[in-house]
């Protein structure tokens, strides 16, 4: 048997480029599987906590036609809504026209004409109550889910903050261009901000005048439904205004909380991946944002619209009280151990 001659083509096979490309593909596949695993864990969590509410299979729909109804469903959720509040204290009625309730119950609001006294419904009973005794939840059409309420449930906070945000952050960081002089100069939060500003700037005159911050993102002050782009812009504005001193990782976590609360993560992801002018400036060709893989991720995110989230948007509240108490105790023990302090913190 004769040995084939060594040519430049033969040498190129062993120059490491092919192995490097395969390594990139393996890395991408691993990150994608990790993201899917976290989403499956979130689904399983809701099904275990509230099996009577979540009985479906909740598999991602990858068909091309599945995208045709995304904006239609968004509009339906925005217009077919009702306002709900969560009670902050116990309220004992003294008159027949008052609505009594216990702390942490969910009321449906039927009238807010009076600033201080609202009318609501609870278990078939209707009456008025002091508005300062409740906190607005949302205006989505889905029923309230205690499993998705991060204000009373630490487990969903852990799933979203420590697992889901981490997995999605890895997806967005993959292929992000960096500076040789300042390798950590670019952050995914900066990319999200730039895309938002670019998208809202396309139709600046018609929308900017009504993007006034209020309690509800879905509607402006005149009751007009906001587009996903306007909703994205408004959310980022509020995060920057309410968390001016927070680091960009905390702002990113707040961004995810808003997206899940408003059931628009899949639409916002589509905006981030379809902004060609900005994405090629920030990302290399190997990224998820610039590759067709973003469509598969969008389909996975769409599944999360089947679940109701009510997550705190403030970073320091995106940590359970139990965790903070543990940290407080550990620091106190360390200081006492090293004789730095002998009193309680």
GROMACS .gro file of C-alpha atoms in nm:
model
  345
    1UNK     CA    1   0.000   0.000   0.000
    2UNK     CA    2   0.138   0.339  -0.098
    3UNK     CA    3   0.119   0.633   0.138
    4UNK     CA    4  -0.075   0.925  -0.009
    5UNK     CA    5   0.131   1.239  -0.061
    6UNK     CA    6   0.112   1.503   0.210
    7UNK     CA    7  -0.051   1.814   0.067
    8UNK     CA    8  -0.152   2.149   0.216
    9UNK     CA    9  -0.509   2.022   0.234
   10UNK     CA   10  -0.392   1.720   0.433
   11UNK     CA   11  -0.197   1.937   0.674
   12UNK     CA   12  -0.493   2.171   0.727
   13UNK     CA   13  -0.698   1.885   0.862
   14UNK     CA   14  -0.462   1.864   1.155
   15UNK     CA   15  -0.407   2.234   1.219
   16UNK     CA   16  -0.648   2.234   1.511
   17UNK     CA   17  -0.925   2.439   1.350
   18UNK     CA   18  -1.154   2.142   1.308
   19UNK     CA   19  -1.102   2.033   1.667
   20UNK     CA   20  -1.161   2.390   1.786
   21UNK     CA   21  -1.487   2.408   1.590
   22UNK     CA   22  -1.603   2.078   1.736
   23UNK     CA   23  -1.519   2.203   2.085
   24UNK     CA   24  -1.732   2.514   2.025
   25UNK     CA   25  -2.023   2.299   1.909
   26UNK     CA   26  -1.994   2.078   2.217
   27UNK     CA   27  -1.988   2.387   2.441
   28UNK     CA   28  -2.295   2.534   2.272
   29UNK     CA   29  -2.482   2.205   2.295
   30UNK     CA   30  -2.396   2.171   2.664
   31UNK     CA   31  -2.516   2.524   2.748
   32UNK     CA   32  -2.838   2.472   2.555
   33UNK     CA   33  -2.908   2.145   2.734
   34UNK     CA   34  -2.841   2.310   3.071
   35UNK     CA   35  -3.092   2.585   2.989
   36UNK     CA   36  -3.353   2.330   2.883
   37UNK     CA   37  -3.290   2.129   3.201
   38UNK     CA   38  -3.356   2.436   3.418
   39UNK     CA   39  -3.680   2.507   3.228
   40UNK     CA   40  -3.790   2.146   3.280
   41UNK     CA   41  -3.709   2.185   3.649
   42UNK     CA   42  -3.925   2.498   3.670
   43UNK     CA   43  -4.214   2.315   3.501
   44UNK     CA   44  -4.178   2.020   3.738
   45UNK     CA   45  -4.170   2.258   4.034
   46UNK     CA   46  -4.505   2.415   3.939
   47UNK     CA   47  -4.660   2.075   3.871
   48UNK     CA   48  -4.550   1.941   4.210
   49UNK     CA   49  -4.665   2.251   4.401
   50UNK     CA   50  -4.999   2.294   4.223
   51UNK     CA   51  -5.082   1.970   4.037
   52UNK     CA   52  -5.448   2.067   3.998
   53UNK     CA   53  -5.351   2.377   3.796
   54UNK     CA   54  -5.067   2.244   3.584
   55UNK     CA   55  -5.154   1.906   3.433
   56UNK     CA   56  -5.032   1.943   3.074
   57UNK     CA   57  -4.709   1.815   2.924
   58UNK     CA   58  -4.581   2.168   2.843
   59UNK     CA   59  -4.348   2.063   2.563
   60UNK     CA   60  -4.188   2.328   2.343
   61UNK     CA   61  -4.351   2.377   2.002
   62UNK     CA   62  -4.078   2.406   1.738
   63UNK     CA   63  -4.307   2.430   1.434
   64UNK     CA   64  -4.262   2.733   1.209
   65UNK     CA   65  -4.630   2.820   1.236
   66UNK     CA   66  -4.607   2.834   1.617
   67UNK     CA   67  -4.458   3.183   1.588
   68UNK     CA   68  -4.758   3.318   1.396
   69UNK     CA   69  -4.971   3.358   1.708
   70UNK     CA   70  -4.713   3.504   1.948
   71UNK     CA   71  -4.814   3.867   1.908
   72UNK     CA   72  -5.183   3.779   1.888
   73UNK     CA   73  -5.157   3.598   2.222
   74UNK     CA   74  -4.965   3.892   2.366
   75UNK     CA   75  -5.245   4.127   2.264
   76UNK     CA   76  -5.509   3.894   2.407
   77UNK     CA   77  -5.336   3.878   2.746
   78UNK     CA   78  -5.298   4.257   2.743
   79UNK     CA   79  -5.660   4.338   2.667
   80UNK     CA   80  -5.846   4.054   2.841
   81UNK     CA   81  -5.716   4.142   3.185
   82UNK     CA   82  -5.830   4.212   3.536
   83UNK     CA   83  -5.651   4.378   3.824
   84UNK     CA   84  -5.559   4.175   4.127
   85UNK     CA   85  -5.405   4.271   4.459
   86UNK     CA   86  -5.252   4.088   4.750
   87UNK     CA   87  -5.357   4.185   5.101
   88UNK     CA   88  -5.082   4.316   5.328
   89UNK     CA   89  -5.268   4.296   5.663
   90UNK     CA   90  -5.580   4.150   5.819
   91UNK     CA   91  -5.887   4.370   5.773
   92UNK     CA   92  -6.196   4.310   5.989
   93UNK     CA   93  -6.511   4.467   5.842
   94UNK     CA   94  -6.730   4.680   6.067
   95UNK     CA   95  -7.006   4.747   5.812
   96UNK     CA   96  -7.195   4.523   5.570
   97UNK     CA   97  -7.054   4.707   5.265
   98UNK     CA   98  -6.692   4.643   5.367
   99UNK     CA   99  -6.485   4.348   5.238
  100UNK     CA  100  -6.297   4.167   5.511
  101UNK     CA  101  -5.984   3.962   5.443
  102UNK     CA  102  -5.675   3.807   5.596
  103UNK     CA  103  -5.313   3.881   5.513
  104UNK     CA  104  -5.173   3.733   5.188
  105UNK     CA  105  -5.512   3.675   5.024
  106UNK     CA  106  -5.574   3.766   4.659
  107UNK     CA  107  -5.857   4.005   4.568
  108UNK     CA  108  -5.999   4.099   4.229
  109UNK     CA  109  -6.051   4.475   4.196
  110UNK     CA  110  -6.382   4.592   4.050
  111UNK     CA  111  -6.352   4.967   4.110
  112UNK     CA  112  -6.068   5.214   4.183
  113UNK     CA  113  -6.267   5.537   4.143
  114UNK     CA  114  -6.182   5.644   4.496
  115UNK     CA  115  -5.808   5.678   4.552
  116UNK     CA  116  -5.826   5.566   4.914
  117UNK     CA  117  -6.111   5.312   4.909
  118UNK     CA  118  -6.124   5.041   4.644
  119UNK     CA  119  -6.399   4.789   4.573
  120UNK     CA  120  -6.301   4.426   4.534
  121UNK     CA  121  -6.426   4.068   4.524
  122UNK     CA  122  -6.316   3.769   4.731
  123UNK     CA  123  -6.482   3.426   4.730
  124UNK     CA  124  -6.806   3.567   4.590
  125UNK     CA  125  -6.819   3.855   4.839
  126UNK     CA  126  -6.791   4.218   4.722
  127UNK     CA  127  -6.717   4.528   4.926
  128UNK     CA  128  -6.487   4.823   4.976
  129UNK     CA  129  -6.161   4.834   5.172
  130UNK     CA  130  -5.869   5.077   5.231
  131UNK     CA  131  -5.639   5.073   4.927
  132UNK     CA  132  -5.330   5.108   5.148
  133UNK     CA  133  -5.399   4.759   5.286
  134UNK     CA  134  -5.319   4.588   4.953
  135UNK     CA  135  -5.042   4.569   4.694
  136UNK     CA  136  -5.106   4.547   4.320
  137UNK     CA  137  -5.005   4.216   4.166
  138UNK     CA  138  -5.054   4.239   3.790
  139UNK     CA  139  -5.309   4.277   3.514
  140UNK     CA  140  -5.260   3.947   3.338
  141UNK     CA  141  -5.548   3.716   3.260
  142UNK     CA  142  -5.403   3.412   3.435
  143UNK     CA  143  -5.495   3.306   3.784
  144UNK     CA  144  -5.269   3.383   4.075
  145UNK     CA  145  -5.019   3.111   4.160
  146UNK     CA  146  -4.866   3.093   4.504
  147UNK     CA  147  -4.595   2.867   4.364
  148UNK     CA  148  -4.476   3.151   4.141
  149UNK     CA  149  -4.497   3.422   4.408
  150UNK     CA  150  -4.142   3.510   4.506
  151UNK     CA  151  -4.263   3.728   4.792
  152UNK     CA  152  -4.392   3.430   4.986
  153UNK     CA  153  -4.199   3.143   4.827
  154UNK     CA  154  -3.819   3.115   4.851
  155UNK     CA  155  -3.797   2.808   4.628
  156UNK     CA  156  -3.902   2.989   4.310
  157UNK     CA  157  -3.651   3.266   4.390
  158UNK     CA  158  -3.373   3.008   4.405
  159UNK     CA  159  -3.482   2.846   4.079
  160UNK     CA  160  -3.495   3.174   3.887
  161UNK     CA  161  -3.207   3.370   4.038
  162UNK     CA  162  -2.948   3.100   4.088
  163UNK     CA  163  -3.034   2.856   3.811
  164UNK     CA  164  -3.236   3.015   3.531
  165UNK     CA  165  -3.059   3.353   3.533
  166UNK     CA  166  -2.722   3.179   3.543
  167UNK     CA  167  -2.806   2.951   3.249
  168UNK     CA  168  -2.946   3.235   3.039
  169UNK     CA  169  -2.652   3.459   3.126
  170UNK     CA  170  -2.414   3.192   2.992
  171UNK     CA  171  -2.617   3.175   2.670
  172UNK     CA  172  -2.597   3.552   2.621
  173UNK     CA  173  -2.230   3.574   2.714
  174UNK     CA  174  -2.132   3.305   2.465
  175UNK     CA  175  -1.975   3.472   2.161
  176UNK     CA  176  -1.987   3.821   2.314
  177UNK     CA  177  -1.708   4.035   2.171
  178UNK     CA  178  -1.452   4.156   2.423
  179UNK     CA  179  -1.172   4.410   2.416
  180UNK     CA  180  -0.813   4.288   2.435
  181UNK     CA  181  -0.725   4.575   2.668
  182UNK     CA  182  -1.043   4.548   2.878
  183UNK     CA  183  -1.162   4.184   2.854
  184UNK     CA  184  -1.457   4.243   3.091
  185UNK     CA  185  -1.564   4.576   2.943
  186UNK     CA  186  -1.874   4.445   2.762
  187UNK     CA  187  -2.171   4.320   2.959
  188UNK     CA  188  -2.494   4.162   2.838
  189UNK     CA  189  -2.694   4.427   3.024
  190UNK     CA  190  -2.532   4.695   2.806
  191UNK     CA  191  -2.632   4.500   2.497
  192UNK     CA  192  -2.993   4.474   2.617
  193UNK     CA  193  -2.999   4.850   2.681
  194UNK     CA  194  -2.862   4.934   2.336
  195UNK     CA  195  -3.108   4.707   2.157
  196UNK     CA  196  -3.396   4.856   2.354
  197UNK     CA  197  -3.294   5.212   2.270
  198UNK     CA  198  -3.249   5.123   1.904
  199UNK     CA  199  -3.588   4.953   1.873
  200UNK     CA  200  -3.779   5.229   2.046
  201UNK     CA  201  -3.595   5.489   1.839
  202UNK     CA  202  -3.742   5.348   1.518
  203UNK     CA  203  -4.078   5.500   1.603
  204UNK     CA  204  -3.969   5.764   1.850
  205UNK     CA  205  -4.224   6.034   1.784
  206UNK     CA  206  -4.531   5.811   1.811
  207UNK     CA  207  -4.447   5.628   2.131
  208UNK     CA  208  -4.201   5.820   2.347
  209UNK     CA  209  -4.459   6.074   2.460
  210UNK     CA  210  -4.671   5.806   2.626
  211UNK     CA  211  -4.395   5.595   2.783
  212UNK     CA  212  -4.459   5.730   3.130
  213UNK     CA  213  -4.377   5.495   3.415
  214UNK     CA  214  -4.679   5.367   3.604
  215UNK     CA  215  -4.773   5.056   3.805
  216UNK     CA  216  -4.872   4.854   3.501
  217UNK     CA  217  -4.643   4.794   3.205
  218UNK     CA  218  -4.909   4.649   2.979
  219UNK     CA  219  -5.098   4.976   2.934
  220UNK     CA  220  -5.003   5.341   2.917
  221UNK     CA  221  -5.192   5.612   3.102
  222UNK     CA  222  -5.448   5.636   2.822
  223UNK     CA  223  -5.522   5.263   2.829
  224UNK     CA  224  -5.344   5.188   2.502
  225UNK     CA  225  -5.171   4.852   2.478
  226UNK     CA  226  -4.792   4.877   2.459
  227UNK     CA  227  -4.595   4.675   2.205
  228UNK     CA  228  -4.331   4.427   2.330
  229UNK     CA  229  -4.065   4.679   2.222
  230UNK     CA  230  -4.228   4.957   2.424
  231UNK     CA  231  -4.270   4.721   2.716
  232UNK     CA  232  -3.900   4.632   2.699
  233UNK     CA  233  -3.798   4.998   2.687
  234UNK     CA  234  -4.020   5.089   2.980
  235UNK     CA  235  -3.894   4.799   3.194
  236UNK     CA  236  -3.529   4.889   3.136
  237UNK     CA  237  -3.604   5.252   3.214
  238UNK     CA  238  -3.760   5.157   3.544
  239UNK     CA  239  -3.477   4.921   3.637
  240UNK     CA  240  -3.218   5.194   3.577
  241UNK     CA  241  -3.424   5.452   3.764
  242UNK     CA  242  -3.505   5.237   4.064
  243UNK     CA  243  -3.169   5.054   4.087
  244UNK     CA  244  -2.916   5.326   3.991
  245UNK     CA  245  -2.640   5.193   4.218
  246UNK     CA  246  -2.686   4.823   4.148
  247UNK     CA  247  -2.434   4.625   3.944
  248UNK     CA  248  -2.523   4.506   3.595
  249UNK     CA  249  -2.569   4.144   3.704
  250UNK     CA  250  -2.839   4.254   3.949
  251UNK     CA  251  -3.007   4.463   3.678
  252UNK     CA  252  -3.003   4.160   3.449
  253UNK     CA  253  -3.178   3.954   3.718
  254UNK     CA  254  -3.442   4.226   3.751
  255UNK     CA  255  -3.483   4.221   3.374
  256UNK     CA  256  -3.556   3.846   3.383
  257UNK     CA  257  -3.803   3.898   3.670
  258UNK     CA  258  -3.993   4.159   3.466
  259UNK     CA  259  -3.992   3.935   3.157
  260UNK     CA  260  -4.135   3.637   3.345
  261UNK     CA  261  -4.387   3.847   3.537
  262UNK     CA  262  -4.515   4.002   3.214
  263UNK     CA  263  -4.497   3.670   3.020
  264UNK     CA  264  -4.290   3.824   2.740
  265UNK     CA  265  -3.949   3.660   2.776
  266UNK     CA  266  -3.983   3.480   2.442
  267UNK     CA  267  -4.081   3.805   2.265
  268UNK     CA  268  -3.800   4.005   2.425
  269UNK     CA  269  -3.555   3.729   2.331
  270UNK     CA  270  -3.674   3.757   1.971
  271UNK     CA  271  -3.615   4.133   1.980
  272UNK     CA  272  -3.262   4.084   2.112
  273UNK     CA  273  -3.179   3.830   1.841
  274UNK     CA  274  -3.342   4.012   1.548
  275UNK     CA  275  -3.171   4.347   1.590
  276UNK     CA  276  -2.910   4.293   1.316
  277UNK     CA  277  -2.756   4.640   1.339
  278UNK     CA  278  -2.667   4.594   1.705
  279UNK     CA  279  -2.610   4.221   1.741
  280UNK     CA  280  -2.328   4.201   1.484
  281UNK     CA  281  -2.157   4.486   1.663
  282UNK     CA  282  -2.164   4.298   1.993
  283UNK     CA  283  -2.147   3.929   1.897
  284UNK     CA  284  -1.932   3.695   1.694
  285UNK     CA  285  -2.080   3.446   1.449
  286UNK     CA  286  -2.049   3.157   1.695
  287UNK     CA  287  -2.295   3.309   1.942
  288UNK     CA  288  -2.651   3.194   2.006
  289UNK     CA  289  -2.778   3.544   1.930
  290UNK     CA  290  -2.642   3.541   1.575
  291UNK     CA  291  -2.710   3.174   1.493
  292UNK     CA  292  -3.040   2.998   1.408
  293UNK     CA  293  -3.026   2.836   1.753
  294UNK     CA  294  -3.197   3.144   1.899
  295UNK     CA  295  -3.527   3.025   1.749
  296UNK     CA  296  -3.508   2.698   1.942
  297UNK     CA  297  -3.443   2.894   2.261
  298UNK     CA  298  -3.741   3.118   2.191
  299UNK     CA  299  -3.965   2.812   2.165
  300UNK     CA  300  -3.839   2.694   2.503
  301UNK     CA  301  -3.905   3.035   2.660
  302UNK     CA  302  -4.259   3.036   2.521
  303UNK     CA  303  -4.342   2.738   2.743
  304UNK     CA  304  -4.288   2.956   3.052
  305UNK     CA  305  -4.589   3.169   2.950
  306UNK     CA  306  -4.807   2.887   3.083
  307UNK     CA  307  -4.700   2.973   3.437
  308UNK     CA  308  -4.776   3.276   3.650
  309UNK     CA  309  -4.478   3.445   3.810
  310UNK     CA  310  -4.479   3.724   4.061
  311UNK     CA  311  -4.111   3.786   4.128
  312UNK     CA  312  -3.964   4.083   4.314
  313UNK     CA  313  -3.781   4.313   4.076
  314UNK     CA  314  -3.558   4.475   4.339
  315UNK     CA  315  -3.223   4.291   4.351
  316UNK     CA  316  -3.183   4.295   4.730
  317UNK     CA  317  -3.535   4.150   4.764
  318UNK     CA  318  -3.443   3.884   4.508
  319UNK     CA  319  -3.278   3.704   4.803
  320UNK     CA  320  -3.473   3.510   5.059
  321UNK     CA  321  -3.483   3.626   5.420
  322UNK     CA  322  -3.352   3.285   5.522
  323UNK     CA  323  -3.040   3.333   5.311
  324UNK     CA  324  -2.978   3.680   5.451
  325UNK     CA  325  -3.016   3.554   5.808
  326UNK     CA  326  -2.769   3.273   5.741
  327UNK     CA  327  -2.520   3.520   5.599
  328UNK     CA  328  -2.570   3.754   5.894
  329UNK     CA  329  -2.507   3.471   6.141
  330UNK     CA  330  -2.196   3.347   5.957
  331UNK     CA  331  -2.041   3.695   5.945
  332UNK     CA  332  -2.119   3.751   6.312
  333UNK     CA  333  -1.959   3.420   6.409
  334UNK     CA  334  -1.650   3.500   6.202
  335UNK     CA  335  -1.604   3.843   6.364
  336UNK     CA  336  -1.648   3.705   6.714
  337UNK     CA  337  -1.412   3.416   6.639
  338UNK     CA  338  -1.136   3.652   6.535
  339UNK     CA  339  -1.211   3.888   6.826
  340UNK     CA  340  -1.302   4.174   6.598
  341UNK     CA  341  -1.637   4.228   6.773
  342UNK     CA  342  -1.797   4.076   7.076
  343UNK     CA  343  -2.148   4.208   7.032
  344UNK     CA  344  -2.428   4.119   6.796
  345UNK     CA  345  -2.431   4.283   6.455
   0.00000   0.00000   0.00000
